[in-house]
Amino acid sequence: MTGAAIVFLSFSAVAPKDYESQNRTTSREAIDAGRLEFKERPRLDGASVCELHTCGGVSRCGRMANIRVDHSLELAGPVHGLTGVVTLTSQSALRMLLFVCACVLPSFWVSFAAVGAMRWIAPRLGLIDKPAARKVHLVPKPMGGGIGLWCGVLIPLTGALLIVFFAPELLPVKIPGKTISADGSVLYRLPQLLAVTLGALAMGLVGLADDFRPLPWQPRLFLQFLISAIVVACGVRATFFVESFWLGAIASVLWFVVLVNSINFLDNMDGLAGGIGLIVSGVFACMMLSRADDPRWMVGGYFLLLCGSLLGFLCHNWSPARIFMGDAGSYFLGFSLASMTILGTFYTAEDGRTHTILAPLCVLAVPLYDLLSVISIRLKEGRSPFQPDKKHFSHRLVALGLKPVHAVLTVHLATLTTGLAGLLLCSVDSWGAALLCLGIVVCILAMIAILESAPRPAIAGSSLGTIPVVAMSAAAGPEQSVTEVSASGRELNSHAADRSSTDVSARNW
């Protein structure tokens, strides 16, 4: 934990702009062609930002440069823009690797231990998912995995904040002055960071209350909107392309609620929600840390903490699961992802690339697709959108004949594909290339829709035209507790056929 705190804060706590201004170096040499002046500005990630200047300003040579200077720094890249990047390859890679390990490893071990402890504590607290006629598992299973997920994120993060405030001498990079106010620093982001952390914890507590005693959907939805509105009022809101407070606030609240329920809806099979959260967090971490001009160390570090915590949880939740995440975990995970995508600031006026605002939609395309498709199916059947059923994406894949573990892996691969398309979207500079990335996401979702519309195979010995839904291990919560074995509301022709289908379901699981 101490290692995570030291390295995490070494990047996120120090104000980059102040640090660069204090360590700016003068020109090392004059470049003969065009009377250019070379200036190097070291950055905290081990790289150096370099600029080529003429007497009239920044050079716009319109050619590629490959200039060797002292300290073995190499300038490579187009010089027609404002800046090039000089990279100390070994130091930069080492510090990035150290940063990733210091965030992921402590959160992994904390989560692994906490979830393991909850496997023993949860039954004694009554936090268990008991067998029932509409459930598959034959023995009670604990539902406290979400609490371990909280610990994996909040404990290392708290340790990091304590070190930066009370023991800054432990940091490998000295914090300039006692007060840090520049963009990207801890004190500048502290109100937002506290709002996000407390909001995620409050959302998790709502889910925990629902795990102990299922709540009606009305109070749960009200509390989701209330917590989201409070966090948005603390400054965690999207700005889009206009500086309208109400537009950004309304969109941000809806984003929180939609994403919380999207992750909660997907928590219906062993390893499903945790795996999707791991993939999405990893992709977003790459987006935040791969920005050569301005890496988002704090947001990227938070995503890495989520990755480590989810890895520790999946060690206990992968099929066959020994513990369930429950609403306590899915609410916390969904809220954390929503808040960090807002703080990540995918679009800025200085950057000018408006298409990057679509990157989160690409990465989260599969969870959003599942939410919208399930709601549309329920409305089409004349039922409430909040009535739980077995019509989720993963359930529909199992209805096609896939084993539950294969259905989970299929959803994971679809999420990874759309996530990589979103990662590519952030690296392109034109709308034409961005449309190609969006086309990949649309094609993936179209393939999923076509696959789901395929006719169901019939079971031998049964006159049904559809295969019964395979029984599966369901996670805790109202969306996850429904495990009906019948398909399309029909019954098998005989008791023998019913018993046969149940045996097939058990073997597949």
Short mmCIF file of C-alpha atoms in Angstrom, two decimals:
data_model
loop_
_atom_site.label_atom_id
_atom_site.label_comp_id
_atom_site.label_asym_id
_atom_site.label_seq_id
_atom_site.Cartn_x
_atom_site.Cartn_y
_atom_site.Cartn_z
CA MET A 1 0.00 0.00 0.00
CA THR A 2 2.84 2.35 0.82
CA GLY A 3 4.39 1.70 -2.58
CA ALA A 4 1.11 2.54 -4.26
CA ALA A 5 0.79 5.72 -2.25
CA ILE A 6 4.32 6.87 -3.02
CA VAL A 7 4.21 6.29 -6.75
CA PHE A 8 0.56 7.24 -7.23
CA LEU A 9 1.07 10.58 -5.55
CA SER A 10 4.44 11.14 -7.18
CA PHE A 11 2.58 11.64 -10.44
CA SER A 12 -0.80 12.99 -9.42
CA ALA A 13 0.08 15.19 -6.46
CA VAL A 14 2.73 17.37 -8.00
CA ALA A 15 1.46 20.22 -10.13
CA PRO A 16 2.86 19.54 -13.62
CA LYS A 17 2.81 23.13 -14.78
CA ASP A 18 4.52 24.49 -11.68
CA TYR A 19 7.09 21.73 -11.77
CA GLU A 20 7.89 22.35 -15.42
CA SER A 21 8.19 26.09 -14.90
CA GLN A 22 10.68 25.54 -12.08
CA ASN A 23 12.75 23.09 -14.12
CA ARG A 24 12.65 24.72 -17.54
CA THR A 25 16.02 24.60 -19.25
CA THR A 26 17.45 27.04 -21.71
CA SER A 27 18.47 26.32 -25.26
CA ARG A 28 21.16 23.64 -25.53
CA GLU A 29 22.20 24.41 -29.07
CA ALA A 30 21.17 26.36 -32.08
CA ILE A 31 20.01 24.37 -35.05
CA ASP A 32 21.57 25.61 -38.25
CA ALA A 33 18.56 25.18 -40.53
CA GLY A 34 16.25 28.14 -40.06
CA ARG A 35 17.95 29.56 -36.95
CA LEU A 36 15.85 27.35 -34.68
CA GLU A 37 16.23 27.34 -30.94
CA PHE A 38 15.88 24.05 -29.04
CA LYS A 39 14.23 24.16 -25.62
CA GLU A 40 13.72 21.17 -23.37
CA ARG A 41 11.09 21.03 -20.62
CA PRO A 42 11.26 17.90 -18.41
CA ARG A 43 8.02 16.22 -17.39
CA LEU A 44 7.14 14.08 -14.41
CA ASP A 45 6.73 10.88 -16.41
CA GLY A 46 10.39 10.81 -17.36
CA ALA A 47 9.86 12.39 -20.78
CA SER A 48 10.78 15.88 -21.91
CA VAL A 49 8.68 18.21 -24.03
CA CYS A 50 10.78 20.07 -26.57
CA GLU A 51 9.96 23.05 -28.75
CA LEU A 52 11.64 24.51 -31.81
CA HIS A 53 11.53 28.29 -31.87
CA THR A 54 12.55 30.97 -34.33
CA CYS A 55 12.83 34.67 -33.74
CA GLY A 56 9.18 35.03 -34.68
CA GLY A 57 7.80 32.17 -32.61
CA VAL A 58 7.38 28.43 -32.89
CA SER A 59 8.83 26.87 -35.99
CA ARG A 60 6.51 25.35 -38.59
CA CYS A 61 9.03 23.56 -40.75
CA GLY A 62 6.58 21.03 -42.14
CA ARG A 63 9.12 18.20 -42.12
CA MET A 64 10.25 15.36 -39.90
CA ALA A 65 13.09 15.99 -37.51
CA ASN A 66 15.51 13.55 -35.93
CA ILE A 67 17.90 15.58 -33.85
CA ARG A 68 20.53 14.21 -31.49
CA VAL A 69 21.39 16.40 -28.52
CA ASP A 70 23.32 15.95 -25.29
CA HIS A 71 22.12 13.56 -22.54
CA SER A 72 21.17 11.15 -25.36
CA LEU A 73 17.82 12.84 -25.84
CA GLU A 74 16.33 12.28 -29.26
CA LEU A 75 13.70 14.53 -30.81
CA ALA A 76 11.53 12.59 -33.21
CA GLY A 77 8.26 13.56 -34.82
CA PRO A 78 6.69 16.22 -37.02
CA VAL A 79 8.05 19.70 -36.43
CA HIS A 80 5.21 21.50 -38.21
CA GLY A 81 3.16 21.47 -35.00
CA LEU A 82 3.89 23.35 -31.83
CA THR A 83 5.90 20.71 -30.02
CA GLY A 84 7.76 17.48 -30.36
CA VAL A 85 8.39 14.95 -27.63
CA VAL A 86 11.79 13.88 -26.36
CA THR A 87 11.64 10.57 -24.52
CA LEU A 88 14.10 9.08 -22.11
CA THR A 89 13.02 5.61 -23.19
CA SER A 90 14.37 3.51 -20.35
CA GLN A 91 13.46 5.92 -17.56
CA SER A 92 10.02 6.66 -18.97
CA ALA A 93 9.13 3.00 -19.42
CA LEU A 94 10.46 2.11 -15.99
CA ARG A 95 8.49 4.83 -14.23
CA MET A 96 5.33 3.94 -16.11
CA LEU A 97 5.76 0.27 -15.21
CA LEU A 98 6.41 1.23 -11.60
CA PHE A 99 3.32 3.41 -11.56
CA VAL A 100 1.11 0.64 -12.96
CA CYS A 101 2.46 -2.00 -10.58
CA ALA A 102 2.23 0.31 -7.56
CA CYS A 103 -1.44 0.96 -8.30
CA VAL A 104 -2.54 -2.53 -9.37
CA LEU A 105 -0.64 -4.84 -7.01
CA PRO A 106 -1.63 -3.32 -3.63
CA SER A 107 -5.26 -2.98 -4.67
CA PHE A 108 -5.22 -6.59 -5.89
CA TRP A 109 -3.92 -7.99 -2.62
CA VAL A 110 -6.21 -5.82 -0.49
CA SER A 111 -9.23 -6.86 -2.56
CA PHE A 112 -8.20 -10.52 -2.64
CA ALA A 113 -7.87 -10.61 1.15
CA ALA A 114 -11.02 -8.57 1.81
CA VAL A 115 -13.20 -10.65 -0.51
CA GLY A 116 -11.78 -13.81 1.04
CA ALA A 117 -12.66 -12.48 4.48
CA MET A 118 -16.18 -11.63 3.34
CA ARG A 119 -16.68 -15.24 2.28
CA TRP A 120 -16.44 -16.03 6.00
CA ILE A 121 -18.08 -12.90 7.44
CA ALA A 122 -21.08 -12.51 5.10
CA PRO A 123 -22.91 -15.71 6.15
CA ARG A 124 -22.59 -14.67 9.78
CA LEU A 125 -24.16 -11.30 8.96
CA GLY A 126 -26.99 -12.90 7.05
CA LEU A 127 -25.67 -11.48 3.77
CA ILE A 128 -26.26 -14.63 1.74
CA ASP A 129 -28.16 -15.69 -1.34
CA LYS A 130 -30.30 -18.62 -0.25
CA PRO A 131 -31.46 -21.39 -2.60
CA ALA A 132 -35.02 -21.04 -3.83
CA ALA A 133 -37.33 -22.48 -6.45
CA ARG A 134 -36.33 -19.80 -8.94
CA LYS A 135 -32.59 -20.11 -8.24
CA VAL A 136 -30.01 -22.63 -9.37
CA HIS A 137 -27.38 -22.88 -6.66
CA LEU A 138 -28.13 -25.61 -4.16
CA VAL A 139 -26.19 -24.17 -1.22
CA PRO A 140 -26.24 -20.63 0.21
CA LYS A 141 -23.60 -18.32 -1.23
CA PRO A 142 -22.34 -15.07 0.32
CA MET A 143 -22.98 -11.75 -1.39
CA GLY A 144 -20.36 -9.53 0.26
CA GLY A 145 -17.90 -9.40 -2.64
CA GLY A 146 -18.77 -5.78 -3.27
CA ILE A 147 -17.41 -4.80 0.14
CA GLY A 148 -14.06 -6.33 -0.76
CA LEU A 149 -14.18 -4.34 -4.00
CA TRP A 150 -14.61 -1.15 -1.99
CA CYS A 151 -11.61 -2.00 0.16
CA GLY A 152 -9.39 -2.68 -2.84
CA VAL A 153 -9.94 0.86 -4.13
CA LEU A 154 -10.48 2.99 -1.04
CA ILE A 155 -7.74 1.66 1.26
CA PRO A 156 -4.80 2.28 -1.15
CA LEU A 157 -6.31 5.62 -2.17
CA THR A 158 -6.66 6.71 1.45
CA GLY A 159 -3.09 5.67 2.18
CA ALA A 160 -1.86 7.72 -0.75
CA LEU A 161 -3.68 10.84 0.43
CA LEU A 162 -2.39 10.44 3.98
CA ILE A 163 1.19 10.23 2.74
CA VAL A 164 0.97 13.31 0.53
CA PHE A 165 -0.49 15.41 3.35
CA PHE A 166 1.39 14.09 6.38
CA ALA A 167 4.58 12.51 5.02
CA PRO A 168 5.43 14.21 1.70
CA GLU A 169 9.13 13.51 2.28
CA LEU A 170 8.44 9.90 1.27
CA LEU A 171 7.55 10.97 -2.24
CA PRO A 172 10.33 10.55 -4.84
CA VAL A 173 9.44 13.98 -6.29
CA LYS A 174 9.28 16.95 -3.96
CA ILE A 175 6.04 18.89 -3.94
CA PRO A 176 6.78 22.57 -4.64
CA GLY A 177 5.56 24.65 -1.72
CA LYS A 178 2.90 23.86 0.84
CA THR A 179 -0.08 24.75 -1.33
CA ILE A 180 -0.64 23.19 -4.73
CA SER A 181 -3.22 24.91 -6.89
CA ALA A 182 -2.29 24.16 -10.49
CA ASP A 183 -4.39 21.93 -12.73
CA GLY A 184 -3.89 18.24 -12.11
CA SER A 185 -2.70 18.53 -8.51
CA VAL A 186 -4.18 16.81 -5.49
CA LEU A 187 -5.39 19.97 -3.76
CA TYR A 188 -6.94 21.27 -6.95
CA ARG A 189 -8.77 17.98 -7.51
CA LEU A 190 -9.37 17.13 -3.86
CA PRO A 191 -13.02 18.32 -3.65
CA GLN A 192 -13.89 16.37 -6.79
CA LEU A 193 -11.93 13.32 -5.65
CA LEU A 194 -13.69 13.34 -2.27
CA ALA A 195 -17.07 13.81 -3.95
CA VAL A 196 -16.44 10.85 -6.25
CA THR A 197 -15.15 8.63 -3.45
CA LEU A 198 -17.96 9.44 -1.03
CA GLY A 199 -20.53 9.23 -3.82
CA ALA A 200 -19.32 5.78 -4.87
CA LEU A 201 -19.35 4.64 -1.26
CA ALA A 202 -22.87 6.01 -0.73
CA MET A 203 -24.06 4.29 -3.89
CA GLY A 204 -22.48 1.07 -2.68
CA LEU A 205 -24.29 1.39 0.65
CA VAL A 206 -27.60 1.69 -1.20
CA GLY A 207 -26.76 -1.54 -2.98
CA LEU A 208 -25.71 -3.16 0.29
CA ALA A 209 -29.06 -2.29 1.86
CA ASP A 210 -30.75 -3.87 -1.14
CA ASP A 211 -28.63 -7.00 -0.68
CA PHE A 212 -29.76 -7.35 2.94
CA ARG A 213 -33.39 -6.64 2.18
CA PRO A 214 -34.59 -6.12 -1.42
CA LEU A 215 -35.93 -2.60 -1.90
CA PRO A 216 -38.61 -1.50 -4.36
CA TRP A 217 -37.24 0.09 -7.50
CA GLN A 218 -38.72 3.52 -6.68
CA PRO A 219 -36.57 4.31 -3.60
CA ARG A 220 -33.49 2.81 -5.23
CA LEU A 221 -33.89 4.97 -8.32
CA PHE A 222 -34.60 8.05 -6.20
CA LEU A 223 -31.43 7.52 -4.15
CA GLN A 224 -29.41 7.01 -7.33
CA PHE A 225 -30.59 10.35 -8.71
CA LEU A 226 -30.06 12.07 -5.36
CA ILE A 227 -26.48 10.86 -4.89
CA SER A 228 -25.64 11.66 -8.51
CA ALA A 229 -27.06 15.18 -8.20
CA ILE A 230 -25.04 15.87 -5.05
CA VAL A 231 -21.81 14.72 -6.71
CA VAL A 232 -22.55 16.84 -9.79
CA ALA A 233 -23.17 19.84 -7.53
CA CYS A 234 -19.65 19.31 -6.13
CA GLY A 235 -18.18 19.96 -9.57
CA VAL A 236 -18.08 16.51 -11.16
CA ARG A 237 -19.97 17.26 -14.35
CA ALA A 238 -19.49 17.13 -18.09
CA THR A 239 -18.97 20.39 -19.97
CA PHE A 240 -19.33 19.20 -23.59
CA PHE A 241 -18.90 22.00 -26.13
CA VAL A 242 -20.80 24.75 -24.31
CA GLU A 243 -20.41 26.25 -20.88
CA SER A 244 -24.00 25.60 -19.85
CA PHE A 245 -24.16 24.44 -16.24
CA TRP A 246 -27.64 22.94 -16.48
CA LEU A 247 -26.96 21.06 -19.71
CA GLY A 248 -23.81 19.53 -18.29
CA ALA A 249 -25.44 18.83 -14.93
CA ILE A 250 -28.49 17.04 -16.37
CA ALA A 251 -26.38 14.99 -18.76
CA SER A 252 -23.98 14.05 -15.96
CA VAL A 253 -26.76 12.90 -13.60
CA LEU A 254 -28.29 10.78 -16.35
CA TRP A 255 -24.87 9.34 -17.16
CA PHE A 256 -24.37 8.30 -13.54
CA VAL A 257 -27.77 6.61 -13.25
CA VAL A 258 -27.59 4.90 -16.64
CA LEU A 259 -24.13 3.48 -16.08
CA VAL A 260 -24.89 2.31 -12.52
CA ASN A 261 -27.87 0.34 -13.78
CA SER A 262 -26.01 -0.91 -16.86
CA ILE A 263 -23.36 -2.57 -14.71
CA ASN A 264 -26.01 -3.83 -12.28
CA PHE A 265 -27.99 -5.40 -15.14
CA LEU A 266 -24.88 -7.26 -16.33
CA ASP A 267 -24.18 -8.75 -12.92
CA ASN A 268 -26.09 -11.95 -13.69
CA MET A 269 -23.43 -14.62 -14.26
CA ASP A 270 -20.21 -15.66 -12.57
CA GLY A 271 -17.39 -13.32 -13.55
CA LEU A 272 -19.47 -11.27 -15.99
CA ALA A 273 -19.73 -7.83 -14.37
CA GLY A 274 -16.27 -8.08 -12.81
CA GLY A 275 -14.67 -9.00 -16.12
CA ILE A 276 -16.41 -6.20 -17.99
CA GLY A 277 -15.37 -3.72 -15.32
CA LEU A 278 -11.77 -4.94 -15.58
CA ILE A 279 -11.70 -4.56 -19.37
CA VAL A 280 -13.34 -1.15 -19.34
CA SER A 281 -11.11 0.17 -16.54
CA GLY A 282 -7.99 -1.09 -18.30
CA VAL A 283 -8.94 0.59 -21.57
CA PHE A 284 -9.74 3.88 -19.85
CA ALA A 285 -6.44 3.72 -17.94
CA CYS A 286 -4.60 3.36 -21.27
CA MET A 287 -6.48 6.37 -22.63
CA MET A 288 -5.58 8.52 -19.64
CA LEU A 289 -1.90 7.53 -19.41
CA SER A 290 -1.08 7.43 -23.12
CA ARG A 291 -1.58 11.15 -23.65
CA ALA A 292 1.89 12.31 -24.59
CA ASP A 293 1.08 15.98 -24.08
CA ASP A 294 -0.89 15.82 -20.83
CA PRO A 295 -1.37 12.45 -19.10
CA ARG A 296 -4.18 12.27 -16.57
CA TRP A 297 -2.24 10.60 -13.77
CA MET A 298 -4.87 10.86 -11.06
CA VAL A 299 -7.74 9.54 -13.19
CA GLY A 300 -5.53 6.89 -14.77
CA GLY A 301 -4.34 5.81 -11.34
CA TYR A 302 -7.92 5.48 -10.11
CA PHE A 303 -8.76 3.25 -13.06
CA LEU A 304 -5.70 1.12 -12.25
CA LEU A 305 -6.90 0.80 -8.66
CA LEU A 306 -10.20 -0.48 -10.04
CA CYS A 307 -8.31 -2.97 -12.22
CA GLY A 308 -6.37 -4.37 -9.28
CA SER A 309 -9.44 -4.56 -7.06
CA LEU A 310 -11.47 -6.33 -9.75
CA LEU A 311 -8.67 -8.82 -10.34
CA GLY A 312 -8.69 -9.71 -6.66
CA PHE A 313 -12.47 -10.09 -6.71
CA LEU A 314 -12.48 -12.26 -9.85
CA CYS A 315 -10.20 -14.76 -8.14
CA HIS A 316 -13.22 -15.58 -5.95
CA ASN A 317 -16.02 -14.88 -8.43
CA TRP A 318 -14.91 -16.73 -11.55
CA SER A 319 -16.95 -19.81 -12.39
CA PRO A 320 -17.81 -21.58 -10.18
CA ALA A 321 -18.22 -18.51 -7.98
CA ARG A 322 -17.61 -18.74 -4.25
CA ILE A 323 -19.04 -15.29 -3.59
CA PHE A 324 -21.25 -12.81 -5.44
CA MET A 325 -20.63 -9.10 -6.03
CA GLY A 326 -24.18 -8.09 -5.20
CA ASP A 327 -25.67 -4.66 -5.74
CA ALA A 328 -23.12 -3.29 -3.25
CA GLY A 329 -20.38 -4.01 -5.77
CA SER A 330 -22.19 -3.29 -9.04
CA TYR A 331 -23.46 0.10 -7.83
CA PHE A 332 -20.00 1.07 -6.60
CA LEU A 333 -18.34 -0.07 -9.83
CA GLY A 334 -20.84 1.64 -12.12
CA PHE A 335 -20.65 4.92 -10.23
CA SER A 336 -16.84 4.87 -10.18
CA LEU A 337 -16.66 4.29 -13.93
CA ALA A 338 -19.17 7.05 -14.63
CA SER A 339 -17.42 9.61 -12.43
CA MET A 340 -13.92 8.88 -13.72
CA THR A 341 -15.01 9.14 -17.36
CA ILE A 342 -16.29 12.62 -16.54
CA LEU A 343 -13.12 13.67 -14.71
CA GLY A 344 -11.02 12.23 -17.54
CA THR A 345 -12.00 15.15 -19.78
CA PHE A 346 -11.95 13.47 -23.18
CA TYR A 347 -12.59 16.77 -24.97
CA THR A 348 -10.97 20.15 -24.40
CA ALA A 349 -11.29 23.34 -26.40
CA GLU A 350 -7.50 23.54 -26.77
CA ASP A 351 -7.38 20.07 -28.31
CA GLY A 352 -10.13 20.75 -30.81
CA ARG A 353 -10.87 17.05 -31.50
CA THR A 354 -14.59 16.95 -30.80
CA HIS A 355 -14.97 13.29 -31.79
CA THR A 356 -13.06 12.10 -28.72
CA ILE A 357 -16.14 12.75 -26.59
CA LEU A 358 -17.60 9.59 -28.15
CA ALA A 359 -14.80 7.39 -26.79
CA PRO A 360 -16.60 6.47 -23.52
CA LEU A 361 -19.68 5.45 -25.52
CA CYS A 362 -17.54 3.11 -27.61
CA VAL A 363 -15.84 1.53 -24.62
CA LEU A 364 -19.15 1.07 -22.78
CA ALA A 365 -21.16 0.08 -25.86
CA VAL A 366 -21.90 -3.48 -24.68
CA PRO A 367 -23.24 -2.55 -21.20
CA LEU A 368 -25.34 0.22 -22.76
CA TYR A 369 -26.59 -2.16 -25.45
CA ASP A 370 -27.66 -4.68 -22.82
CA LEU A 371 -29.52 -2.02 -20.82
CA LEU A 372 -31.38 -0.60 -23.82
CA SER A 373 -32.21 -4.00 -25.32
CA VAL A 374 -33.56 -5.39 -22.04
CA ILE A 375 -35.72 -2.32 -21.43
CA SER A 376 -37.08 -2.43 -24.98
CA ILE A 377 -37.92 -6.14 -24.66
CA ARG A 378 -39.79 -5.57 -21.40
CA LEU A 379 -41.74 -2.62 -22.79
CA LYS A 380 -42.57 -4.58 -25.93
CA GLU A 381 -43.98 -7.37 -23.77
CA GLY A 382 -46.04 -4.88 -21.79
CA ARG A 383 -44.03 -5.25 -18.58
CA SER A 384 -42.33 -2.74 -16.34
CA PRO A 385 -38.73 -1.88 -17.32
CA PHE A 386 -37.78 -2.55 -13.70
CA GLN A 387 -39.25 -6.05 -13.55
CA PRO A 388 -36.34 -8.53 -13.41
CA ASP A 389 -36.24 -11.36 -15.92
CA LYS A 390 -33.90 -13.58 -17.93
CA LYS A 391 -33.75 -11.43 -21.08
CA HIS A 392 -30.28 -9.97 -20.67
CA PHE A 393 -27.59 -10.26 -23.33
CA SER A 394 -25.81 -13.11 -21.57
CA HIS A 395 -29.08 -14.95 -20.94
CA ARG A 396 -30.00 -14.69 -24.60
CA LEU A 397 -26.65 -16.17 -25.57
CA VAL A 398 -27.27 -19.11 -23.24
CA ALA A 399 -30.71 -19.52 -24.80
CA LEU A 400 -28.91 -20.02 -28.12
CA GLY A 401 -27.12 -23.03 -26.66
CA LEU A 402 -23.90 -21.55 -25.27
CA LYS A 403 -22.65 -22.69 -21.90
CA PRO A 404 -22.73 -19.91 -19.30
CA VAL A 405 -18.93 -19.63 -19.15
CA HIS A 406 -18.79 -19.35 -22.95
CA ALA A 407 -21.51 -16.71 -22.90
CA VAL A 408 -19.50 -14.73 -20.36
CA LEU A 409 -16.36 -14.94 -22.49
CA THR A 410 -18.33 -13.86 -25.56
CA VAL A 411 -19.57 -10.74 -23.78
CA HIS A 412 -16.03 -10.04 -22.57
CA LEU A 413 -14.61 -10.31 -26.10
CA ALA A 414 -17.31 -8.01 -27.48
CA THR A 415 -16.51 -5.48 -24.75
CA LEU A 416 -12.78 -5.70 -25.47
CA THR A 417 -13.37 -5.16 -29.20
CA THR A 418 -15.48 -2.05 -28.72
CA GLY A 419 -13.02 -0.86 -26.07
CA LEU A 420 -10.09 -1.11 -28.47
CA ALA A 421 -12.12 0.82 -31.04
CA GLY A 422 -12.66 3.53 -28.45
CA LEU A 423 -8.94 3.57 -27.67
CA LEU A 424 -8.20 4.00 -31.37
CA LEU A 425 -10.77 6.77 -31.57
CA CYS A 426 -8.79 8.84 -29.08
CA SER A 427 -5.63 8.60 -31.19
CA VAL A 428 -7.02 9.79 -34.54
CA ASP A 429 -7.20 13.43 -35.56
CA SER A 430 -9.99 13.55 -38.14
CA TRP A 431 -13.69 12.80 -38.15
CA GLY A 432 -13.18 10.46 -41.12
CA ALA A 433 -10.94 8.17 -39.11
CA ALA A 434 -13.24 8.55 -36.12
CA LEU A 435 -16.18 7.34 -38.19
CA LEU A 436 -14.22 4.21 -39.06
CA CYS A 437 -13.76 3.51 -35.35
CA LEU A 438 -17.44 4.09 -34.72
CA GLY A 439 -18.21 1.76 -37.63
CA ILE A 440 -16.34 -1.03 -35.86
CA VAL A 441 -18.53 -0.61 -32.79
CA VAL A 442 -21.71 -0.54 -34.87
CA CYS A 443 -20.66 -3.70 -36.71
CA ILE A 444 -19.99 -5.53 -33.43
CA LEU A 445 -23.40 -4.59 -32.06
CA ALA A 446 -25.05 -5.53 -35.37
CA MET A 447 -23.37 -8.95 -35.28
CA ILE A 448 -24.66 -9.44 -31.74
CA ALA A 449 -28.19 -8.53 -32.80
CA ILE A 450 -28.05 -10.92 -35.76
CA LEU A 451 -26.70 -13.71 -33.57
CA GLU A 452 -29.50 -13.20 -31.07
CA SER A 453 -32.16 -13.27 -33.79
CA ALA A 454 -31.12 -16.75 -34.96
CA PRO A 455 -33.74 -19.50 -34.45
CA ARG A 456 -33.36 -21.59 -31.30
CA PRO A 457 -32.56 -25.28 -31.73
CA ALA A 458 -35.08 -27.84 -30.48
CA ILE A 459 -34.36 -30.34 -27.71
CA ALA A 460 -34.58 -34.03 -28.47
CA GLY A 461 -37.62 -35.59 -26.84
CA SER A 462 -39.45 -32.30 -26.57
CA SER A 463 -42.03 -30.74 -28.85
CA LEU A 464 -40.91 -27.24 -27.94
CA GLY A 465 -39.51 -25.03 -30.66
CA THR A 466 -37.08 -23.35 -28.30
CA ILE A 467 -34.39 -24.64 -26.01
CA PRO A 468 -34.95 -24.12 -22.29
CA VAL A 469 -32.82 -21.48 -20.69
CA VAL A 470 -29.84 -23.16 -19.09
CA ALA A 471 -29.79 -22.79 -15.35
CA MET A 472 -26.99 -20.60 -14.23
CA SER A 473 -25.46 -19.15 -11.11
CA ALA A 474 -27.04 -15.78 -10.50
CA ALA A 475 -25.43 -12.89 -8.68
CA ALA A 476 -27.19 -11.16 -5.81
CA GLY A 477 -29.79 -8.44 -6.23
CA PRO A 478 -33.21 -8.10 -7.80
CA GLU A 479 -31.82 -8.15 -11.34
CA GLN A 480 -29.71 -11.19 -10.64
CA SER A 481 -31.89 -13.37 -8.43
CA VAL A 482 -34.24 -14.61 -11.15
CA THR A 483 -33.14 -18.05 -12.40
CA GLU A 484 -36.15 -19.56 -14.09
CA VAL A 485 -35.57 -22.76 -16.01
CA SER A 486 -38.58 -22.56 -18.34
CA ALA A 487 -38.24 -20.94 -21.79
CA SER A 488 -40.75 -18.49 -23.28
CA GLY A 489 -43.25 -19.17 -20.51
CA ARG A 490 -43.93 -22.69 -21.79
CA GLU A 491 -43.88 -26.01 -19.96
CA LEU A 492 -42.37 -29.26 -21.08
CA ASN A 493 -44.76 -31.96 -22.18
CA SER A 494 -44.05 -34.34 -19.36
CA HIS A 495 -42.40 -34.60 -15.96
CA ALA A 496 -39.69 -36.77 -17.50
CA ALA A 497 -38.83 -34.14 -20.08
CA ASP A 498 -38.75 -31.49 -17.38
CA ARG A 499 -36.37 -33.54 -15.28
CA SER A 500 -34.20 -34.25 -18.32
CA SER A 501 -33.83 -30.56 -19.15
CA THR A 502 -32.90 -29.81 -15.54
CA ASP A 503 -30.17 -32.44 -15.65
CA VAL A 504 -28.84 -30.98 -18.91
CA SER A 505 -28.75 -27.53 -17.32
CA ALA A 506 -26.84 -28.79 -14.31
CA ARG A 507 -24.27 -30.55 -16.47
CA ASN A 508 -23.77 -27.50 -18.69
CA TRP A 509 -23.13 -25.37 -15.61
#
